[in-house]
Amino acid sequence: MLKNNFYKYIIPYLKNERNALNRVFCFCVLFFFYNYSFSQLDNNILLNLSKVTLNDILNEANKKSLDAYKAKRKYGVNYWEFKSFKSSLLPKINFETKPLTYNKSVVKRYDSEQNIDVYRSQQNLNSFANISINQNIRATGTSLFINSNLNRLANFGDLNIENYNATPFSIGLNQPLMAFNSFKWEKKIAPIKYSQAQKNYIYELQAINLRSVQLFFDWALASKKLEIAKENEVSAKKLFRIGQKRYEIGSIEKDDVLNLELDVYNSKTSVTQNEQALEKAESELRLFLRYDNALDKIPVLPELISDLQIDVNEAIDLTEANNPNNLNLQLKKIEAERDLDKAVKENRFDLSLTASYGLNQQANTFNNVYSNFLEQEMIAIQFSIPILDWGERKGKIKTAKMNKEVIDVELQQDKESFKQDITLKVIDFNLQKELVNGALRTSEISKESYELTKKRFLSGRIDLLRLASARKAWQSASENYIKSLQNYWTLYYQVQQLTLYDFLNKKELTEDFKVILD
């Protein structure tokens, strides 16, 4: 309606407006209102729906729930961690400067002529600047650097002396030869962590689906109970009126009339209790969806997926390929290997090489400091080995080995546990359809039986006890049908969560991760 009026009235007005400035102003205001209004309608799926299905709740929950927002933020943390890791592979350029360092103090100096220490006053002004490029080579653990710096020192006192020291170019490396290479292990672990973060995000969306299924069916069950309670209230009042007339002609006893009257009051109480239960279920659903308006909707129970049977072996393969827990097991194994490698290499001899080459000069003027450069060379080999540690190194290595063996066993146990979990859930799901069909048929039969029993009661062929029993059986069967349907969909989304696979459309669950952080 709003959209039609926009095209019917507003656009012709803009065309007929002669003042160009007014036309531009009105168009901007109306364009903003148009987009804002329609975007608000699009963002509130439930506003224009009189009947709400499970899919409506699932879509709304994945867009507006706090759990969905939290899942996006958690993915964002892992995304920026991985982006930071990728940036760490690139060269880093740093600039450092101390433009002004003034110092005036009395210091102790050695007087070589008198062969004594004396105190002398000093006053100087120092300026320093350095630019450097650093690069880590992760495969070998090598650290490379290139830098250039300039230092100016001005001394004041009896003699005013100005000195410059410049290193226009210097290149060097630091190469651990037998040390633990943390860079190599980071390169292995970081991509797996990021892949796990993506899988975890999709996994948590399925957790949101499971929560949505629970809240939707709680709402649907409460709504159905209230519907039955209201029907019982109408029926109880009708039976009580008929019972009074039958008592007047002597066809039933006084206690039957009293029981019928008691049913009226009990049915009223039941309606009130079920209204409270429905309000509570709606409140929990609104809170989960962050839905401010009253939920004056009718829940529509979902139909079964016809003839859907999930192959156990296919589900196991999908779980091993897609489930983020399997990536977590892989991470644990790599981290255990890393810790063992670290324990071994940090508890034996250490050998490293450091080398650098550059040009250097010092002079009393800025022009001279950048001429006639002198070579600056350095190479160093460092070697250290513990001689006596009373078994400390051996203990650390043994501890790391034992921890790795324990983790290997735990990983095997977890893998078997995941396999058993998905197997049992698939088997339960494949059987649940028959249970739902049975519950549906039981509900239909009990409803029909109750109607027939009620007619027989009205004709006086059965007593009130039989009628109450038939009504209770119908109520119980109706509730069991909704619960069995809830179990069906809960099992489906549990299997979908473990496999990250959409068995309805026969495709893996994916997300456009480029737009998640927008």
C-alpha positions as CSV (number, residue, x, y, z in Angstrom):
1,M,0.0,0.0,0.0
2,L,2.8,2.5,1.0
3,K,4.7,1.6,-2.1
4,N,1.7,2.0,-4.4
5,N,0.9,5.4,-2.9
6,F,4.5,6.5,-3.4
7,Y,4.3,5.9,-7.1
8,K,0.7,7.1,-7.4
9,Y,0.9,10.5,-5.6
10,I,4.5,11.5,-4.8
11,I,6.2,10.9,-8.1
12,P,3.5,13.0,-10.1
13,Y,3.9,15.8,-7.5
14,L,7.6,16.0,-8.0
15,K,7.1,16.1,-11.8
16,N,4.7,19.0,-11.6
17,E,6.7,21.0,-9.0
18,R,8.2,24.0,-10.9
19,N,10.8,25.2,-8.4
20,A,13.9,23.0,-9.0
21,L,15.3,23.6,-5.5
22,N,12.0,22.4,-4.0
23,R,12.0,19.4,-6.2
24,V,15.5,18.3,-5.2
25,F,14.8,18.9,-1.5
26,C,11.5,17.0,-1.5
27,F,13.0,14.2,-3.5
28,C,15.8,13.7,-1.0
29,V,13.5,13.7,2.0
30,L,11.0,11.3,0.4
31,F,13.8,9.0,-0.9
32,F,15.2,8.7,2.6
33,F,11.7,8.0,4.0
34,Y,11.0,5.5,1.2
35,N,14.1,3.5,1.8
36,Y,13.9,3.6,5.6
37,S,10.3,2.5,5.7
38,F,10.7,-0.4,3.3
39,S,14.0,-1.5,5.0
40,Q,12.2,-1.6,8.3
41,L,9.5,-3.8,6.8
42,D,12.1,-6.1,5.3
43,N,13.9,-6.4,8.6
44,N,10.8,-7.4,10.5
45,I,9.7,-10.6,8.9
46,L,7.0,-11.4,11.5
47,L,5.2,-8.1,11.3
48,N,3.0,-8.9,8.3
49,L,2.5,-12.6,9.0
50,S,-0.7,-14.0,10.7
51,K,0.6,-17.5,10.7
52,V,4.2,-18.3,11.6
53,T,6.1,-21.4,10.5
54,L,9.2,-23.0,11.8
55,N,11.2,-21.7,8.9
56,D,10.0,-18.1,9.7
57,I,11.4,-18.5,13.2
58,L,14.7,-20.0,11.9
59,N,15.2,-17.2,9.4
60,E,14.4,-14.5,12.0
61,A,16.7,-16.1,14.6
62,N,19.7,-16.3,12.2
63,K,19.3,-12.6,11.5
64,K,18.2,-10.9,14.7
65,S,19.1,-13.0,17.7
66,L,21.9,-12.1,20.1
67,D,23.3,-15.6,19.6
68,A,23.7,-14.8,15.8
69,Y,25.4,-11.5,16.7
70,K,27.7,-13.2,19.1
71,A,28.6,-15.8,16.5
72,K,29.6,-13.1,14.0
73,R,31.7,-11.3,16.6
74,K,33.5,-14.5,17.5
75,Y,34.2,-15.2,13.9
76,G,35.4,-11.6,13.6
77,V,38.0,-12.2,16.3
78,N,39.4,-15.2,14.5
79,Y,39.3,-13.4,11.2
80,W,41.5,-10.5,12.4
81,E,43.8,-13.0,14.2
82,F,44.4,-14.8,10.9
83,K,44.7,-11.5,9.0
84,S,47.3,-10.4,11.5
85,F,49.2,-13.7,11.0
86,K,49.2,-13.2,7.2
87,S,50.5,-9.6,7.7
88,S,53.3,-11.0,9.9
89,L,54.6,-12.9,6.8
90,L,55.3,-9.6,5.1
91,P,58.2,-7.2,5.6
92,K,57.9,-4.6,8.3
93,I,59.1,-1.1,8.0
94,N,59.8,0.8,11.2
95,F,60.9,4.4,11.8
96,E,62.3,5.4,15.2
97,T,63.5,8.8,16.2
98,K,64.6,10.8,19.2
99,P,64.7,14.3,17.8
100,L,65.8,16.0,21.0
101,T,67.6,14.6,24.0
102,Y,69.1,17.3,26.2
103,N,71.4,16.3,29.1
104,K,73.2,18.5,31.7
105,S,74.8,16.7,34.6
106,V,78.0,16.1,36.6
107,V,79.6,12.7,35.8
108,K,82.6,10.8,37.0
109,R,85.4,10.6,34.5
110,Y,88.9,9.1,34.5
111,D,91.8,11.6,34.2
112,S,94.6,9.7,32.5
113,E,97.2,12.4,33.3
114,Q,96.6,12.3,37.0
115,N,95.5,8.6,37.0
116,I,92.5,9.4,39.1
117,D,88.7,9.6,38.8
118,V,87.4,13.2,38.7
119,Y,83.9,14.8,38.5
120,R,83.3,17.0,35.5
121,S,80.2,18.8,34.3
122,Q,78.8,18.0,30.9
123,Q,76.1,19.4,28.6
124,N,75.0,17.9,25.3
125,L,72.2,17.7,22.9
126,N,71.6,14.4,21.0
127,S,69.4,13.7,18.0
128,F,68.8,10.2,16.6
129,A,66.8,8.7,13.7
130,N,66.6,5.1,12.4
131,I,64.6,3.4,9.7
132,S,64.6,-0.4,9.4
133,I,63.1,-3.2,7.4
134,N,62.6,-6.6,9.0
135,Q,61.6,-9.9,7.4
136,N,61.2,-13.3,9.0
137,I,61.7,-16.4,6.9
138,R,59.4,-18.9,8.6
139,A,60.7,-22.1,6.9
140,T,64.2,-21.6,8.4
141,G,63.5,-19.3,11.3
142,T,65.8,-16.7,9.8
143,S,65.5,-13.0,10.8
144,L,66.7,-10.5,8.1
145,F,67.1,-6.8,8.7
146,I,68.1,-3.7,6.7
147,N,68.5,-0.4,8.5
148,S,69.8,3.1,8.1
149,N,70.5,5.6,10.9
150,L,71.9,9.0,11.7
151,N,73.1,10.4,15.1
152,R,74.0,14.0,15.9
153,L,75.7,14.8,19.2
154,A,76.5,18.4,20.2
155,N,78.6,19.0,23.3
156,F,78.6,22.4,25.1
157,G,81.1,23.7,27.6
158,D,84.7,24.8,27.3
159,L,84.6,23.5,23.8
160,N,81.6,23.4,21.5
161,I,81.9,20.3,19.5
162,E,79.5,18.8,17.0
163,N,79.7,15.2,15.9
164,Y,77.7,13.1,13.4
165,N,77.6,9.4,13.1
166,A,75.8,7.8,10.1
167,T,75.1,4.3,9.0
168,P,73.5,4.8,5.6
169,F,73.2,1.1,4.9
170,S,73.4,-2.0,7.0
171,I,72.1,-5.6,6.3
172,G,72.2,-8.6,8.5
173,L,70.7,-11.8,9.6
174,N,70.2,-13.9,12.7
175,Q,70.0,-17.7,12.0
176,P,69.3,-20.2,14.7
177,L,70.9,-23.5,13.5
178,M,69.6,-26.0,16.0
179,A,66.9,-24.0,17.8
180,F,63.1,-24.4,18.1
181,N,61.5,-22.6,15.1
182,S,58.2,-21.1,16.3
183,F,57.6,-19.6,12.9
184,K,57.3,-23.0,11.2
185,W,54.6,-24.2,13.6
186,E,52.7,-20.9,13.4
187,K,52.5,-21.4,9.6
188,K,51.0,-24.9,10.2
189,I,48.5,-23.9,12.9
190,A,47.2,-20.5,11.8
191,P,45.4,-21.7,8.6
192,I,43.8,-24.6,10.5
193,K,42.5,-22.2,13.2
194,Y,41.0,-19.9,10.6
195,S,39.3,-22.8,8.8
196,Q,38.0,-24.0,12.2
197,A,36.7,-20.5,12.9
198,Q,34.6,-20.6,9.6
199,K,33.3,-24.1,10.5
200,N,32.6,-23.0,14.0
201,Y,30.5,-20.1,12.8
202,I,28.3,-22.4,10.7
203,Y,28.2,-24.8,13.6
204,E,26.9,-22.1,15.9
205,L,24.2,-21.2,13.4
206,Q,23.0,-24.7,13.7
207,A,23.0,-24.3,17.5
208,I,20.7,-21.3,16.9
209,N,18.5,-23.5,14.8
210,L,18.2,-26.0,17.6
211,R,17.3,-23.3,20.1
212,S,14.7,-22.0,17.6
213,V,13.2,-25.4,17.2
214,Q,12.9,-25.8,21.0
215,L,11.3,-22.4,21.5
216,F,9.0,-22.7,18.5
217,F,7.6,-26.1,19.6
218,D,7.3,-24.9,23.2
219,W,5.2,-22.1,21.8
220,A,3.2,-24.4,19.5
221,L,2.6,-26.9,22.3
222,A,1.5,-24.1,24.7
223,S,-0.8,-22.8,22.0
224,K,-2.3,-26.2,21.4
225,K,-2.8,-26.9,25.1
226,L,-4.7,-23.6,25.3
227,E,-6.8,-24.4,22.3
228,I,-7.7,-27.8,23.8
229,A,-8.4,-26.2,27.2
230,K,-10.8,-23.7,25.6
231,E,-12.6,-26.5,23.7
232,N,-12.8,-28.4,27.0
233,E,-14.3,-25.3,28.7
234,V,-17.0,-25.0,26.0
235,S,-17.7,-28.7,26.1
236,A,-17.8,-28.8,29.9
237,K,-20.3,-26.0,30.1
238,K,-22.5,-27.7,27.4
239,L,-22.4,-31.0,29.2
240,F,-23.2,-29.4,32.5
241,R,-26.3,-27.7,31.1
242,I,-27.4,-31.1,29.6
243,G,-26.6,-32.8,32.9
244,Q,-28.8,-30.4,34.8
245,K,-31.8,-31.1,32.5
246,R,-31.2,-34.9,32.7
247,Y,-31.0,-34.6,36.5
248,E,-34.3,-32.8,36.5
249,I,-36.0,-35.8,34.7
250,G,-34.1,-38.2,36.9
251,S,-31.9,-39.9,34.3
252,I,-28.6,-39.2,36.2
253,E,-27.7,-38.9,39.9
254,K,-26.8,-35.8,41.8
255,D,-23.1,-36.7,42.1
256,D,-22.9,-36.8,38.2
257,V,-24.2,-33.3,38.1
258,L,-21.7,-32.2,40.7
259,N,-18.9,-33.8,38.8
260,L,-20.0,-32.0,35.6
261,E,-20.0,-28.7,37.5
262,L,-16.6,-29.5,38.9
263,D,-15.4,-30.0,35.3
264,V,-16.6,-26.5,34.4
265,Y,-14.5,-24.9,37.1
266,N,-11.5,-27.2,36.4
267,S,-11.7,-26.3,32.7
268,K,-11.7,-22.5,33.6
269,T,-8.7,-23.0,35.8
270,S,-7.0,-25.0,33.0
271,V,-7.6,-22.2,30.5
272,T,-6.1,-19.6,32.9
273,Q,-3.0,-21.8,33.5
274,N,-2.5,-22.5,29.8
275,E,-2.8,-18.8,29.0
276,Q,0.0,-18.1,31.5
277,A,2.1,-20.9,30.0
278,L,1.5,-19.6,26.5
279,E,2.5,-16.1,27.6
280,K,5.7,-17.4,29.1
281,A,6.5,-19.4,25.9
282,E,5.8,-16.3,23.7
283,S,7.9,-14.1,26.0
284,E,10.9,-16.5,25.8
285,L,10.6,-16.6,22.0
286,R,10.3,-12.8,21.7
287,L,13.4,-12.4,23.9
288,F,15.4,-14.8,21.8
289,L,14.4,-13.1,18.6
290,R,14.6,-9.6,20.1
291,Y,11.0,-9.0,18.9
292,D,9.4,-6.1,20.7
293,N,5.8,-6.5,19.5
294,A,3.2,-8.9,20.9
295,L,3.4,-12.2,19.2
296,D,-0.3,-12.3,18.1
297,K,0.4,-15.1,15.6
298,I,-0.6,-18.7,15.0
299,P,2.2,-21.3,15.0
300,V,1.9,-23.7,12.0
301,L,3.4,-27.1,12.7
302,P,5.9,-28.1,10.0
303,E,5.3,-31.1,7.8
304,L,7.6,-34.1,7.6
305,I,10.3,-34.3,5.0
306,S,8.8,-37.0,2.8
307,D,10.9,-40.2,2.5
308,L,14.1,-38.6,3.8
309,Q,16.5,-41.3,5.1
310,I,20.1,-40.4,5.9
311,D,22.8,-42.9,5.1
312,V,24.9,-43.5,8.2
313,N,28.2,-44.0,6.4
314,E,27.6,-40.8,4.4
315,A,26.9,-38.9,7.6
316,I,30.1,-40.2,9.2
317,D,32.2,-39.2,6.2
318,L,30.6,-35.7,6.3
319,T,31.2,-35.3,10.0
320,E,34.9,-36.2,9.5
321,A,35.2,-33.7,6.6
322,N,33.2,-30.8,8.0
323,N,32.8,-30.9,11.7
324,P,35.0,-28.2,13.4
325,N,35.6,-30.6,16.3
326,N,37.7,-32.7,13.9
327,L,39.8,-29.7,13.1
328,N,40.2,-29.1,16.8
329,L,41.5,-32.7,17.2
330,Q,44.0,-32.0,14.3
331,L,45.1,-28.8,16.1
332,K,45.6,-30.6,19.3
333,K,47.8,-33.2,17.6
334,I,49.9,-30.5,15.9
335,E,50.3,-28.5,19.1
336,A,51.4,-31.7,21.0
337,E,54.0,-32.3,18.3
338,R,55.1,-28.6,18.5
339,D,55.4,-28.8,22.3
340,L,57.6,-32.0,22.0
341,D,59.8,-30.4,19.4
342,K,60.2,-27.3,21.6
343,A,61.1,-29.4,24.7
344,V,63.7,-31.4,22.7
345,K,65.4,-28.4,21.0
346,E,65.3,-26.1,24.0
347,N,66.9,-28.6,26.3
348,R,70.0,-29.5,24.2
349,F,72.9,-27.5,22.8
350,D,72.1,-24.1,21.1
351,L,73.9,-23.0,17.9
352,S,73.2,-19.8,16.1
353,L,74.8,-17.5,13.5
354,T,74.6,-13.7,13.4
355,A,76.1,-11.7,10.6
356,S,75.9,-8.1,9.3
357,Y,77.5,-5.9,6.7
358,G,77.1,-2.1,6.3
359,L,78.7,1.2,5.7
360,N,79.6,3.7,8.5
361,Q,81.2,7.1,8.9
362,Q,81.6,9.8,11.6
363,A,82.4,13.4,11.0
364,N,82.1,16.9,12.5
365,T,79.8,18.1,9.7
366,F,76.7,16.7,8.1
367,N,78.2,16.9,4.5
368,N,81.3,14.9,5.5
369,V,79.5,12.2,7.4
370,Y,78.0,10.9,4.1
371,S,81.3,10.6,2.2
372,N,84.2,8.2,2.3
373,F,82.3,5.5,3.9
374,L,84.0,2.8,6.0
375,E,83.0,-0.8,5.8
376,Q,81.3,-2.2,8.9
377,E,81.3,-6.0,9.2
378,M,80.3,-8.5,11.9
379,I,79.9,-12.2,12.1
380,A,79.4,-14.2,15.2
381,I,78.7,-17.9,16.0
382,Q,77.2,-18.6,19.4
383,F,77.2,-22.1,20.9
384,S,76.0,-23.2,24.3
385,I,75.5,-26.6,25.9
386,P,74.4,-27.5,29.4
387,I,77.0,-29.8,31.1
388,L,75.2,-30.7,34.4
389,D,71.5,-30.1,35.1
390,W,70.7,-33.1,37.3
391,G,68.2,-34.6,34.9
392,E,66.2,-31.4,34.3
393,R,66.4,-31.6,30.5
394,K,65.6,-35.2,30.4
395,G,62.6,-34.7,32.7
396,K,61.2,-32.0,30.4
397,I,61.6,-34.1,27.3
398,K,60.0,-37.1,28.9
399,T,57.1,-35.0,30.1
400,A,56.5,-33.6,26.6
401,K,56.6,-37.2,25.2
402,M,54.2,-38.5,27.8
403,N,51.8,-35.5,27.1
404,K,51.8,-36.3,23.4
405,E,51.0,-39.9,24.0
406,V,48.1,-39.0,26.3
407,I,46.8,-36.6,23.7
408,D,47.1,-39.2,21.0
409,V,44.9,-41.6,23.1
410,E,42.4,-38.8,23.9
411,L,42.2,-37.9,20.2
412,Q,41.4,-41.5,19.3
413,Q,38.7,-41.7,22.0
414,D,37.2,-38.4,20.9
415,K,37.2,-39.5,17.3
416,E,35.3,-42.7,18.2
417,S,32.9,-40.8,20.4
418,F,32.1,-38.4,17.5
419,K,31.5,-41.4,15.2
420,Q,29.2,-43.1,17.7
421,D,27.3,-39.9,18.4
422,I,26.5,-39.2,14.7
423,T,25.6,-42.9,14.1
424,L,23.1,-42.9,17.0
425,K,21.5,-39.6,16.0
426,V,21.1,-40.7,12.3
427,I,19.6,-44.0,13.4
428,D,17.2,-42.2,15.8
429,F,16.3,-39.7,13.0
430,N,15.5,-42.4,10.5
431,L,13.2,-44.1,13.0
432,Q,11.6,-40.9,14.2
433,K,9.4,-40.6,11.1
434,E,7.5,-43.8,12.0
435,L,7.0,-42.5,15.5
436,V,5.6,-39.2,14.2
437,N,3.2,-41.0,11.9
438,G,2.1,-43.2,14.7
439,A,1.6,-40.2,17.0
440,L,-0.3,-38.4,14.3
441,R,-2.6,-41.4,13.7
442,T,-3.0,-41.9,17.5
443,S,-4.1,-38.2,17.8
444,E,-6.6,-38.6,15.0
445,I,-8.1,-41.8,16.5
446,S,-8.2,-40.4,20.0
447,K,-10.0,-37.3,18.7
448,E,-12.6,-39.3,16.9
449,S,-13.0,-41.6,19.8
450,Y,-13.6,-38.7,22.2
451,E,-16.3,-37.3,19.9
452,L,-18.0,-40.7,19.7
453,T,-17.7,-41.1,23.5
454,K,-19.2,-37.7,24.0
455,K,-22.2,-38.5,21.9
456,R,-22.7,-41.8,23.7
457,F,-22.5,-39.9,27.0
458,L,-25.1,-37.4,25.8
459,S,-27.4,-40.3,24.9
460,G,-26.9,-41.8,28.4
461,R,-25.2,-45.0,27.3
462,I,-21.9,-44.5,29.2
463,D,-21.0,-42.7,32.4
464,L,-18.9,-39.6,33.1
465,L,-15.8,-41.6,33.9
466,R,-15.6,-43.0,30.4
467,L,-16.0,-39.6,28.9
468,A,-13.2,-38.1,31.1
469,S,-10.9,-41.0,30.2
470,A,-11.5,-40.4,26.5
471,R,-10.9,-36.7,26.8
472,K,-7.6,-37.3,28.7
473,A,-6.5,-39.8,26.0
474,W,-7.2,-37.2,23.3
475,Q,-5.3,-34.4,25.1
476,S,-2.3,-36.7,25.7
477,A,-2.2,-37.9,22.1
478,S,-2.3,-34.3,20.8
479,E,0.6,-33.3,23.0
480,N,2.6,-36.4,22.1
481,Y,2.2,-35.7,18.4
482,I,3.7,-32.2,18.8
483,K,6.5,-33.6,21.0
484,S,7.3,-36.4,18.5
485,L,7.4,-33.8,15.7
486,Q,9.7,-31.6,17.8
487,N,12.0,-34.6,18.3
488,Y,12.0,-35.2,14.6
489,W,13.2,-31.7,13.8
490,T,15.6,-31.6,16.7
491,L,17.3,-34.8,15.5
492,Y,17.4,-33.4,11.9
493,Y,19.1,-30.2,13.0
494,Q,21.5,-32.1,15.3
495,V,22.6,-34.3,12.4
496,Q,22.9,-31.1,10.2
497,Q,25.0,-29.5,12.9
498,L,27.4,-32.4,13.2
499,T,27.8,-32.8,9.5
500,L,27.3,-29.2,8.4
501,Y,25.4,-30.6,5.5
502,D,21.9,-29.6,4.2
503,F,20.2,-33.0,3.5
504,L,17.1,-31.2,2.2
505,N,19.0,-29.6,-0.7
506,K,21.8,-32.0,-0.9
507,K,24.6,-29.5,-0.4
508,E,27.2,-28.5,2.2
509,L,26.3,-25.5,4.4
510,T,28.3,-22.4,3.5
511,E,28.3,-18.7,4.3
512,D,29.4,-15.6,2.5
513,F,32.2,-14.7,5.0
514,K,32.9,-11.5,3.1
515,V,29.7,-9.9,4.2
516,I,29.5,-11.3,7.8
517,L,31.6,-8.5,9.2
518,D,29.9,-5.7,7.4
